[in-house]
């Protein structure tokens, strides 16, 4: 098909040149300019980032080296430090600095609720006042510098207020996506020993009312039982007055159906511990001097799945994270002052941290926070919002694009979308079909597509096109961002030059690479640095084509990427084996047309237990309860025995083949008992 600005290249892949209107105004207008800046950024990172750091406010400059690191486990502890000794406050840089530059009346965030009649906005000055008040609230509750604060909130403006208030007083936020179960929330609170939690009464998602406070109550109960008391629980009154709140002072079983017609939400209330946000805010002062922090002080931790099943608290520090998120935001979304930028990610994930909150605010941008889902009230919701606010830059996940594709083009074409200039994707590999639909249908073949590869650990984009410079290929995250040096390695750690496929690693740190796993430096070193000394190992595979473009091929560890959310197979397995009938479980990734990947579980039952539909439902529910609804397996099957090596190691490679019904098993000579294979093929569920 002929495109306005694409042409076929020799190997048959499509190549899309940057749209010329965008190129004219872009910060980086050509590949030559990109290459020149890239070269400087890797040859002299100090000068490159020092110049960028001058845009920010520093109370005092670094006292030691601007940048130092050790990536080699053989040479002592792994460490990454940028601007050590420099004093700053990230909240001051996000708000006060812009207000001092005359942006006080600029909208910081538009807010669009789940219900299309529910919306609002907040300017930079208003945001500062609200953040300062909440900073004082936190201080009054006894939260101080270095304390960990858990945040379990819906996508409302007060979520950003809560984060920024923590940052203002030097407390470390630990945001847990409000789709995790109480057990997962408790596990994260305990690991970080949070002294306070901020939540909301409840939230509507589509037509469903979620009782967030109940989930928090259950989590805090688990914490109490494990000997850790969370002293304060601040609750935002988010539901409308027609959603009646009934306070109880004891336990109750949730009655989700009962909430429906009456819209009644029962919540537990522990006087002394539980506090309404609005009651504290009325009396709080709207002035709060920021706490001056070291560039290397922690800003937040965010838990991400680990292959052992126990989540890792990825720790980011203030200075480097601030520099890098603001810089990637500026170049990757080619930020212009009149932009209306919208990232649909939940703030509970890293994308929401870096590209709903810190990246845009670091540039004084106008962003949009959306509470709802792409499908409510109908599948045109995204594009309706794009038109309503005249969104210029839009950032979402491939899974959302694929799901919306299924609803057909009419939901998109009903809206003009003529304000859009850049469309971004993140979270998982995007298949070329979805990429092309995004480009042609959503973007009317006029927008640049930026497929951004990065991780919770990397803090910001590491492989990405620049919209005014990089000719793109559908499905490729293209080239490294400034300061990032990727390499592909063989299993033996040999560097692959030119075209080839291998482990994706990075050779030196950029400012926002994670600093450690909270409370577990050893795990940090083992997970990311041990396999290939001298490199940060992403855990992803990638290939490089003849033109040097990098294509992510997916995880090469036991991680499953479900709708852009990483889950470890071990995490799902340990949930399953808590069921009284389960002796053993193994889960693998299975392709899924919308989610990208989904989870497929093999369960071996204890003697006497029967594999029934009820059991399947119970097992799915266990995973929902232990991890969260998004982790529910799509497929389960009875596995009287699992394929194992003689040393007893489960052969997941074979399970992955069985899951997709592929009898081409390759070498099975290491299997202890080949007969299990046929039984497993026979037991595959009909819908798999
Ligand atoms: C995957 C999300 C291909 C990858 C920001 C990575 C991607 C994991 C892309 C991190 C992309 C993210 N193309 N794969 N553009 N972006 N991934 O920590 O496997 O939630 O390691 O961070 O998502 O997921 P995380």
XYZ file of C-alpha atoms and ligand atoms in Angstrom:
713
model
C 0.000 0.000 0.000
C 1.340 3.447 -0.877
C 1.901 5.719 2.080
C 2.442 9.416 2.188
C 5.872 9.123 3.661
C 7.036 5.560 3.647
C 8.927 3.553 1.134
C 10.009 -0.043 0.961
C 13.556 -0.922 1.709
C 15.601 -3.655 0.111
C 14.803 -6.343 2.693
C 11.090 -5.802 2.163
C 10.408 -4.121 5.511
C 8.562 -0.835 5.531
C 10.463 2.281 6.435
C 8.654 5.431 7.510
C 10.344 8.796 7.307
C 9.540 11.342 10.008
C 6.535 13.499 9.040
C 7.980 16.678 7.520
C 5.794 19.131 9.474
C 7.039 17.573 12.681
C 10.614 17.538 11.511
C 10.601 21.296 10.962
C 9.867 22.107 14.595
C 11.655 19.138 16.180
C 14.508 19.435 18.686
C 16.380 16.851 16.619
C 15.684 17.195 12.920
C 17.861 14.583 11.259
C 19.763 11.378 11.829
C 23.010 13.329 11.418
C 22.023 15.594 14.278
C 20.986 12.591 16.379
C 24.281 10.835 15.652
C 26.310 13.900 16.556
C 24.520 14.337 19.874
C 24.636 10.603 20.567
C 28.369 10.500 19.957
C 28.979 13.318 22.389
C 26.665 11.727 24.982
C 28.633 8.478 25.052
C 32.118 9.849 24.561
C 31.768 12.577 27.134
C 28.711 11.804 29.261
C 29.803 14.226 31.950
C 29.745 17.302 29.700
C 26.560 16.145 28.003
C 24.575 15.692 31.225
C 26.205 18.596 33.043
C 24.827 20.945 30.385
C 21.370 19.413 30.746
C 21.538 19.612 34.529
C 21.932 23.402 34.262
C 18.202 23.687 33.403
C 17.314 22.510 36.887
C 17.540 24.201 40.235
C 20.345 23.054 42.512
C 20.772 24.465 45.966
C 24.425 23.487 45.697
C 26.602 21.687 43.136
C 28.011 18.149 43.321
C 30.770 17.756 45.886
C 32.422 14.728 44.336
C 32.693 13.383 40.817
C 29.818 14.244 38.479
C 29.484 10.611 37.491
C 31.053 7.376 38.708
C 30.183 3.723 38.492
C 31.275 0.138 38.680
C 29.537 -2.422 36.459
C 31.985 -5.238 37.104
C 31.191 -7.647 39.938
C 34.834 -8.688 39.895
C 35.893 -5.172 40.894
C 33.810 -4.707 44.020
C 30.198 -3.712 44.674
C 28.121 -2.552 41.717
C 27.483 1.149 42.102
C 26.066 3.974 40.024
C 26.299 7.574 41.164
C 25.470 10.824 39.479
C 26.087 14.275 40.935
C 26.774 12.998 44.445
C 26.606 15.755 47.019
C 24.500 18.109 44.882
C 21.513 19.445 46.814
C 18.124 19.758 45.204
C 14.450 18.932 45.550
C 12.626 17.298 42.678
C 9.223 18.675 43.671
C 10.689 22.175 43.645
C 11.984 21.496 40.141
C 8.622 20.149 38.983
C 6.564 23.057 40.368
C 8.180 26.083 42.047
C 10.819 26.448 39.319
C 8.192 26.723 36.570
C 6.049 29.082 38.586
C 9.083 31.318 39.104
C 9.434 31.282 35.305
C 5.897 32.545 34.797
C 4.065 29.249 34.242
C 1.891 29.471 37.367
C -1.359 29.733 35.423
C -0.500 27.017 32.946
C -2.528 23.827 33.299
C -0.352 21.107 34.809
C -2.970 18.374 34.453
C -6.350 17.940 32.951
C -8.251 15.192 34.665
C -10.832 13.064 32.934
C -12.871 10.668 35.072
C -14.247 7.239 34.383
C -17.613 8.894 33.795
C -17.389 11.312 30.849
C -19.265 13.952 32.875
C -16.579 13.923 35.502
C -13.546 16.073 34.736
C -11.329 18.829 36.113
C -7.986 20.555 35.841
C -5.249 22.002 37.971
C -2.711 24.728 37.192
C 0.908 24.719 38.295
C 0.182 27.233 41.092
C -2.822 25.300 42.296
C -0.850 22.085 42.210
C 1.938 23.621 44.264
C -0.543 24.853 46.870
C -2.159 21.426 47.106
C 1.159 19.600 47.245
C 2.464 21.954 49.938
C -0.663 21.425 52.009
C -0.377 17.694 51.728
C 3.325 17.879 52.541
C 2.342 19.571 55.784
C -0.321 16.929 56.389
C 2.284 14.210 56.038
C 4.633 16.028 58.373
C 1.840 16.458 60.914
C 1.248 12.737 60.760
C 4.865 12.177 61.667
C 6.195 11.274 58.231
C 9.685 12.586 57.706
C 12.709 12.437 55.467
C 13.685 8.899 54.481
C 10.382 7.316 55.644
C 8.656 5.012 53.183
C 5.087 5.839 52.248
C 2.884 3.369 50.385
C 0.447 4.773 47.848
C -2.491 2.701 46.614
C -4.687 5.052 44.647
C -6.802 5.388 41.546
C -5.829 7.690 38.676
C -6.867 10.964 40.267
C -5.055 14.265 40.673
C -4.439 13.545 44.340
C -2.227 10.641 43.321
C 0.234 13.091 41.757
C -0.220 15.374 44.754
C 0.670 12.504 47.084
C 3.809 11.584 45.135
C 5.044 15.136 44.897
C 4.352 15.779 48.572
C 6.470 12.775 49.518
C 9.230 14.073 47.276
C 8.915 17.549 48.768
C 9.532 16.365 52.313
C 12.122 13.759 51.329
C 9.937 10.725 52.046
C 10.300 7.765 49.673
C 7.142 6.786 47.831
C 6.305 3.199 47.054
C 3.334 3.144 44.734
C 1.469 -0.106 44.328
C -0.797 -0.415 41.296
C -4.389 -0.351 42.586
C -5.170 -3.591 40.805
C -2.911 -5.666 43.035
C -4.585 -7.806 45.685
C -4.350 -7.147 49.417
C -1.718 -9.879 49.765
C 0.506 -8.344 47.111
C 0.038 -4.923 48.661
C 0.926 -6.285 52.105
C 4.049 -7.984 50.765
C 5.254 -4.680 49.309
C 4.418 -2.673 52.424
C 6.299 -5.173 54.572
C 9.353 -5.261 52.327
C 9.649 -1.486 52.417
C 8.433 -1.197 56.057
C 6.161 1.684 55.118
C 4.961 3.757 58.042
C 1.968 5.291 56.255
C -0.297 4.556 53.345
C -2.364 6.842 51.147
C -5.440 5.491 49.420
C -8.985 6.401 48.372
C -12.390 5.102 49.390
C -13.119 3.478 46.070
C -13.147 3.937 42.337
C -15.388 3.116 39.426
C -13.700 1.279 36.604
C -16.140 1.066 33.759
C -19.305 -0.214 35.429
C -17.498 -1.779 38.348
C -17.079 -0.215 41.761
C -13.816 -1.180 43.442
C -13.530 -0.929 47.192
C -9.925 0.175 47.522
C -10.154 0.901 51.222
C -11.261 -2.671 51.879
C -8.213 -3.994 50.023
C -5.987 -1.693 52.055
C -7.676 -2.775 55.304
C -7.056 -6.411 54.477
C -3.446 -5.639 53.593
C -2.870 -3.720 56.825
C -4.352 -6.588 58.776
C -1.802 -8.929 57.202
C 0.935 -6.443 58.102
C -0.302 -6.280 61.696
C -0.281 -10.065 61.895
C 3.293 -10.083 60.660
C 4.277 -7.600 63.333
C 4.502 -4.448 61.253
C 2.092 -1.672 62.144
C 1.308 0.949 59.505
C 0.599 3.920 61.724
C -1.436 6.116 59.403
C -3.821 5.539 56.549
C -4.924 8.660 54.696
C -8.087 8.186 52.648
C -9.173 10.414 49.787
C -12.948 10.804 49.603
C -13.135 10.243 45.877
C -16.566 8.735 45.283
C -19.400 11.151 44.665
C -21.965 11.896 47.382
C -24.415 9.575 45.620
C -22.019 6.719 46.310
C -22.925 6.352 49.930
C -20.139 5.319 52.284
C -21.023 3.156 55.235
C -18.347 3.077 57.908
C -18.102 -0.079 59.944
C -15.732 -0.840 62.740
C -15.194 -4.490 62.204
C -14.557 -6.981 59.510
C -17.096 -7.723 56.843
C -17.252 -9.838 53.785
C -17.340 -7.795 50.645
C -20.635 -7.908 48.809
C -19.739 -6.549 45.404
C -23.188 -7.109 43.967
C -24.773 -5.337 46.893
C -22.892 -2.159 45.996
C -24.408 -1.994 42.587
C -27.923 -0.585 42.729
C -27.490 1.187 46.045
C -23.919 2.279 45.229
C -23.150 1.671 48.856
C -19.554 1.132 49.778
C -18.833 -0.327 53.178
C -15.476 0.590 54.584
C -13.760 -0.271 57.785
C -12.598 2.695 59.861
C -9.967 2.508 62.557
C -9.998 5.766 64.511
C -6.475 7.002 65.139
C -5.097 5.184 62.136
C -7.574 6.146 59.416
C -7.841 9.786 58.443
C -9.827 11.536 55.740
C -7.552 13.433 53.383
C -9.955 16.392 53.066
C -10.305 16.819 56.805
C -6.549 17.153 57.216
C -6.177 19.422 54.197
C -8.547 22.164 55.364
C -6.350 23.223 58.231
C -2.970 22.627 56.575
C -0.826 25.531 55.460
C -0.276 25.911 51.717
C 3.347 26.755 52.234
C 6.022 24.173 52.788
C 9.735 24.698 52.429
C 11.160 21.810 50.420
C 13.579 19.457 52.110
C 16.944 19.832 50.377
C 18.060 16.388 49.376
C 21.209 14.828 47.991
C 21.068 13.956 44.277
C 21.767 10.359 45.299
C 19.072 10.173 48.011
C 16.270 7.736 47.137
C 13.203 9.180 45.417
C 11.056 6.089 45.214
C 10.949 2.358 44.983
C 8.682 0.524 42.643
C 8.225 -3.204 42.864
C 8.671 -5.312 39.781
C 8.339 -9.058 39.356
C 11.430 -11.117 39.909
C 12.105 -14.559 38.538
C 12.200 -16.063 42.038
C 8.603 -14.968 42.548
C 9.417 -12.372 45.196
C 9.012 -8.843 43.822
C 12.045 -6.559 43.753
C 11.904 -3.007 45.074
C 13.619 -1.146 42.230
C 15.201 1.922 43.784
C 15.605 5.219 41.957
C 17.396 8.288 43.240
C 16.528 11.936 42.828
C 19.043 13.710 40.619
C 19.683 11.230 37.834
C 16.043 10.212 37.544
C 14.982 13.851 37.279
C 17.496 14.601 34.530
C 16.802 11.549 32.481
C 12.982 11.461 32.604
C 12.785 15.150 31.700
C 15.297 14.764 28.861
C 13.726 11.659 27.323
C 10.316 13.322 27.572
C 11.620 16.391 25.782
C 13.228 14.514 22.886
C 11.079 11.413 22.481
C 7.784 13.304 22.586
C 9.473 16.317 21.056
C 7.947 18.497 23.729
C 6.675 21.928 22.639
C 5.173 24.442 25.070
C 1.666 24.316 23.593
C 1.439 20.526 23.692
C -1.337 18.655 25.410
C 0.280 15.378 26.271
C -1.520 12.228 27.319
C -0.003 9.024 28.619
C -2.671 6.441 29.380
C -0.507 4.352 31.719
C -1.508 3.953 35.329
C 0.779 5.814 37.734
C 1.124 2.507 39.578
C 3.553 1.388 36.871
C 6.888 2.924 35.932
C 5.435 4.491 32.790
C 3.067 6.468 34.976
C 5.896 7.530 37.289
C 8.203 8.686 34.511
C 5.815 9.837 31.787
C 2.619 10.877 33.565
C 4.344 12.642 36.432
C 8.048 13.428 36.513
C 8.991 13.693 32.812
C 6.168 16.048 31.783
C 6.297 18.143 34.969
C 10.055 18.418 34.601
C 9.395 20.264 31.341
C 6.483 22.393 32.550
C 4.164 20.487 30.211
C 0.392 20.164 30.273
C -0.572 16.541 30.814
C -3.757 14.579 31.106
C -4.670 12.028 33.738
C -7.386 9.559 32.804
C -9.147 7.481 35.398
C -11.209 5.246 33.129
C -10.732 2.478 30.625
C -10.456 2.602 26.817
C -13.768 0.763 26.456
C -16.134 2.684 28.701
C -18.706 3.918 27.826
C -17.536 2.614 24.467
C -14.388 1.864 22.461
C -14.248 5.437 21.158
C -13.392 6.850 24.586
C -9.680 7.513 23.883
C -10.368 9.422 20.683
C -13.225 11.351 22.217
C -10.791 12.561 24.883
C -8.131 13.317 22.259
C -10.592 15.624 20.478
C -11.937 17.155 23.668
C -8.511 18.337 24.849
C -6.853 18.535 21.424
C -4.160 16.116 22.529
C -0.940 16.454 20.505
C 1.200 13.653 21.898
C -0.345 10.335 22.912
C 1.326 7.379 24.628
C -0.225 3.963 25.214
C 0.459 0.213 25.248
C 0.320 -2.277 22.362
C -2.257 -4.331 24.247
C -4.674 -1.376 24.220
C -4.027 -0.817 20.524
C -4.705 -4.466 19.715
C -7.859 -4.525 21.818
C -9.163 -1.353 20.142
C -8.325 -2.699 16.682
C -10.800 -5.497 17.298
C -13.634 -3.019 17.741
C -13.120 -1.764 14.199
C -12.098 1.547 12.660
C -15.450 3.317 13.056
C -14.889 4.036 16.743
C -11.726 5.868 15.764
C -12.955 7.572 12.619
C -15.940 9.042 14.425
C -13.465 11.526 15.919
C -11.228 14.043 14.157
C -7.890 13.386 15.915
C -6.373 16.166 13.830
C -4.443 17.560 16.808
C -2.267 14.415 17.098
C 1.401 14.617 16.094
C 3.212 11.827 17.912
C 1.936 8.410 18.946
C 3.998 6.390 21.391
C 3.925 2.777 22.540
C 5.541 1.010 25.460
C 5.481 -2.119 27.545
C 5.896 -5.002 25.128
C 6.900 -5.692 21.562
C 4.384 -4.213 19.143
C 3.464 -6.450 16.244
C 3.740 -4.712 12.845
C 0.011 -5.149 12.209
C -0.880 -3.163 15.337
C 1.860 -0.631 14.570
C 0.419 -0.055 11.072
C -3.127 0.289 12.390
C -1.934 2.825 14.951
C -0.078 4.697 12.230
C -2.737 4.592 9.490
C -6.032 4.614 11.339
C -5.336 6.457 14.592
C -2.651 8.735 13.174
C -4.157 9.172 9.687
C -0.681 8.372 8.299
C 0.457 11.798 9.534
C 1.984 11.095 12.938
C 5.355 9.796 13.993
C 5.233 6.516 15.908
C 7.716 6.120 18.742
C 8.109 2.530 19.946
C 9.938 3.067 23.215
C 11.777 0.192 24.838
C 12.621 0.511 28.505
C 12.059 -1.036 31.933
C 11.153 -0.188 35.512
C 14.869 -0.582 36.130
C 15.996 1.818 33.403
C 13.797 4.665 34.708
C 13.270 6.076 31.230
C 13.397 5.229 27.512
C 16.622 3.519 26.458
C 15.904 2.415 22.890
C 13.582 4.661 20.936
C 13.152 6.582 17.716
C 13.293 10.386 17.858
C 10.133 11.544 16.075
C 11.692 14.231 13.881
C 14.820 12.298 13.035
C 14.516 8.510 12.975
C 13.042 6.667 9.981
C 10.994 3.946 11.670
C 10.346 0.291 10.928
C 7.141 -1.181 12.381
C 8.092 -3.362 15.332
C 11.575 -1.970 15.923
C 12.491 0.261 18.867
C 15.295 1.452 16.540
C 18.311 3.084 18.244
C 19.647 4.021 21.676
C 18.764 7.259 23.417
C 21.550 9.658 24.411
C 24.010 8.162 26.853
C 22.893 4.558 26.293
C 25.286 1.985 24.821
C 23.499 -1.255 23.911
C 25.233 -4.492 22.995
C 24.068 -7.943 21.963
C 25.867 -10.848 23.604
C 26.006 -14.555 22.949
C 25.259 -17.027 25.754
C 29.017 -17.078 26.406
C 29.153 -13.320 26.686
C 30.771 -12.639 23.340
C 29.830 -9.342 21.727
C 27.864 -9.751 18.485
C 28.870 -7.134 15.944
C 26.608 -6.254 13.007
C 23.425 -8.190 12.299
C 22.615 -10.922 14.809
C 20.532 -11.917 17.796
C 21.439 -12.241 21.447
C 21.055 -10.974 24.986
C 20.367 -7.252 25.177
C 22.744 -5.565 27.624
C 24.001 -2.039 28.292
C 27.569 -1.039 28.710
C 27.530 2.004 30.968
C 24.912 3.715 33.089
C 22.787 6.675 32.042
C 21.518 8.903 34.853
C 18.273 7.047 35.674
C 19.443 3.456 35.805
C 18.227 1.856 39.056
C 20.662 2.083 41.958
C 19.851 -1.092 43.857
C 17.100 -3.483 44.887
C 15.753 -1.987 48.095
C 17.289 -3.797 51.020
C 18.953 -6.404 48.827
C 22.110 -5.284 47.041
C 23.103 -8.897 46.513
C 19.966 -9.648 44.552
C 20.565 -6.494 42.503
C 24.018 -7.695 41.526
C 22.962 -11.287 40.859
C 19.932 -10.385 38.771
C 21.448 -7.733 36.559
C 25.240 -7.975 36.603
C 26.412 -11.483 37.360
C 25.749 -13.276 34.080
C 27.774 -10.807 31.986
C 30.341 -8.962 34.110
C 30.767 -5.372 32.959
C 27.226 -5.061 31.593
C 23.735 -4.328 32.844
C 21.629 -7.263 31.623
C 18.027 -6.443 30.649
C 16.651 -9.985 30.597
C 15.372 -9.344 27.079
C 16.555 -10.803 23.815
C 17.036 -8.604 20.759
C 18.257 -8.726 17.220
C 20.056 -6.185 15.086
C 19.292 -5.998 11.366
C 21.532 -4.962 8.457
C 20.662 -1.299 8.986
C 21.555 -1.429 12.662
C 17.934 -1.301 13.855
C 17.292 -3.118 17.112
C 14.249 -5.362 17.455
C 13.270 -6.626 20.904
C 12.358 -10.302 20.738
C 10.988 -10.595 24.289
C 12.009 -11.911 27.683
C 14.576 -14.633 27.901
C 14.020 -15.361 31.560
C 10.977 -16.941 33.205
C 8.978 -13.770 32.893
C 5.626 -13.376 31.164
C 4.502 -10.037 29.770
C 0.711 -9.942 30.135
C -0.761 -6.790 28.629
C 2.500 -5.004 29.256
C 2.682 -6.152 32.885
C 5.607 -8.353 33.780
C 4.844 -11.370 35.901
C 7.151 -14.132 36.904
C 6.059 -17.699 36.287
C 7.328 -18.525 39.777
C 4.970 -15.962 41.312
C 1.968 -17.633 39.659
C 3.197 -21.094 40.584
C 3.627 -20.235 44.225
C 0.058 -18.902 44.277
C -1.270 -22.131 42.729
C 0.486 -24.467 45.121
C -1.192 -22.822 48.093
C -4.349 -24.682 47.017
C -4.855 -27.791 49.110
C -5.295 -30.064 46.070
C -2.211 -28.943 44.185
C 1.044 -30.864 44.508
C 3.035 -29.037 41.878
C 2.511 -26.338 39.279
C 4.412 -24.968 36.313
C 3.368 -21.970 34.301
C 4.604 -20.705 30.975
C 3.853 -17.911 28.602
C 1.373 -18.497 25.763
C 0.732 -16.086 22.861
C -2.496 -14.055 23.104
C -3.978 -11.900 20.366
C -4.761 -8.932 22.628
C -2.651 -9.319 25.749
C 0.452 -10.221 23.745
C 1.172 -13.045 26.130
C -0.951 -14.819 28.690
C -0.331 -17.449 31.334
C -0.766 -21.160 30.771
C -0.528 -23.401 33.830
C 0.137 -27.074 34.267
C -1.036 -28.420 37.616
C -0.228 -31.714 39.197
C -2.793 -32.686 41.795
C -2.267 -34.449 45.077
C -3.318 -38.050 45.292
C -7.087 -38.386 45.522
C -7.818 -34.858 44.287
C -9.995 -34.515 41.205
C -9.502 -32.119 38.316
C -12.914 -30.447 37.900
C -14.247 -27.182 36.465
C -14.806 -25.967 39.999
C -11.172 -26.601 40.793
C -10.115 -24.613 37.718
C -12.242 -21.695 38.901
C -10.790 -21.943 42.401
C -7.260 -21.944 41.023
C -7.917 -18.896 38.880
C -9.372 -17.163 41.916
C -6.343 -18.001 44.012
C -4.083 -16.235 41.536
C -6.442 -13.244 41.477
C -6.402 -13.094 45.258
C -2.676 -13.619 45.703
C -1.460 -11.338 42.917
C -4.336 -9.474 41.293
C -7.041 -9.935 38.666
C -4.688 -9.031 35.818
C -2.531 -12.074 36.614
C -5.332 -14.625 36.200
C -4.185 -17.508 33.978
C -6.046 -17.921 30.703
C -5.379 -21.639 30.496
C -4.977 -24.397 33.047
C -4.494 -28.061 32.429
C -4.211 -31.202 34.424
C -0.653 -32.529 34.439
C -0.437 -35.936 36.129
C 3.320 -35.465 35.755
C 5.598 -32.716 34.486
C 8.444 -33.143 32.013
C 11.639 -33.088 34.060
C 15.299 -33.653 33.576
C 16.952 -36.449 35.485
C 18.070 -33.916 38.045
C 14.439 -32.921 38.533
C 14.428 -29.573 36.749
C 11.161 -28.793 34.981
C 11.718 -28.437 31.232
C 9.773 -25.302 30.494
C 10.885 -25.250 26.905
C 8.800 -28.400 26.396
C 5.861 -27.029 28.351
C 5.812 -23.950 26.113
C 5.537 -26.233 23.085
C 2.764 -28.290 24.644
C 0.894 -25.104 25.548
C 0.708 -24.094 21.888
C 0.127 -27.660 20.652
C 3.451 -27.861 18.836
C 4.693 -31.455 18.632
C 8.021 -30.337 17.309
C 9.757 -30.727 20.658
C 13.365 -30.737 19.576
C 15.859 -32.643 21.687
C 14.085 -34.605 24.432
C 17.012 -36.828 25.364
C 17.467 -35.159 28.756
C 13.912 -36.013 29.792
C 13.687 -38.429 32.691
C 10.405 -39.948 31.472
C 9.221 -39.360 27.908
C 5.816 -40.919 28.462
C 4.526 -37.843 30.307
C 4.535 -35.908 27.041
C 1.666 -37.751 25.347
C -0.512 -37.465 28.413
C 0.108 -33.716 28.518
C -0.832 -33.306 24.867
C -4.048 -35.261 25.493
C -4.958 -33.083 28.461
C -4.689 -29.762 26.653
C -7.859 -27.716 27.203
C -10.120 -27.453 24.130
C -9.859 -23.683 23.911
C -6.045 -23.522 23.907
C 9.079 -5.153 27.756
C 7.796 -0.968 31.182
C 9.417 -4.535 23.404
C 10.464 -5.754 27.889
C 8.331 0.395 30.702
C 10.976 -5.134 29.164
C 9.155 -3.899 25.591
C 9.744 -5.098 30.005
C 9.011 -2.551 25.200
C 9.797 -4.035 31.069
C 9.062 -2.244 23.798
C 8.905 -2.663 27.364
N 9.260 -3.271 22.960
N 9.354 -4.874 24.695
N 8.910 -1.015 23.340
N 8.862 -1.817 26.316
N 9.071 -3.930 26.932
O 9.453 -2.993 33.869
O 10.351 -7.143 28.002
O 6.981 -2.943 33.302
O 12.009 -5.860 29.783
O 8.621 -1.450 32.160
O 8.680 -4.832 29.076
O 8.571 -3.922 31.723
P 8.375 -2.841 32.854
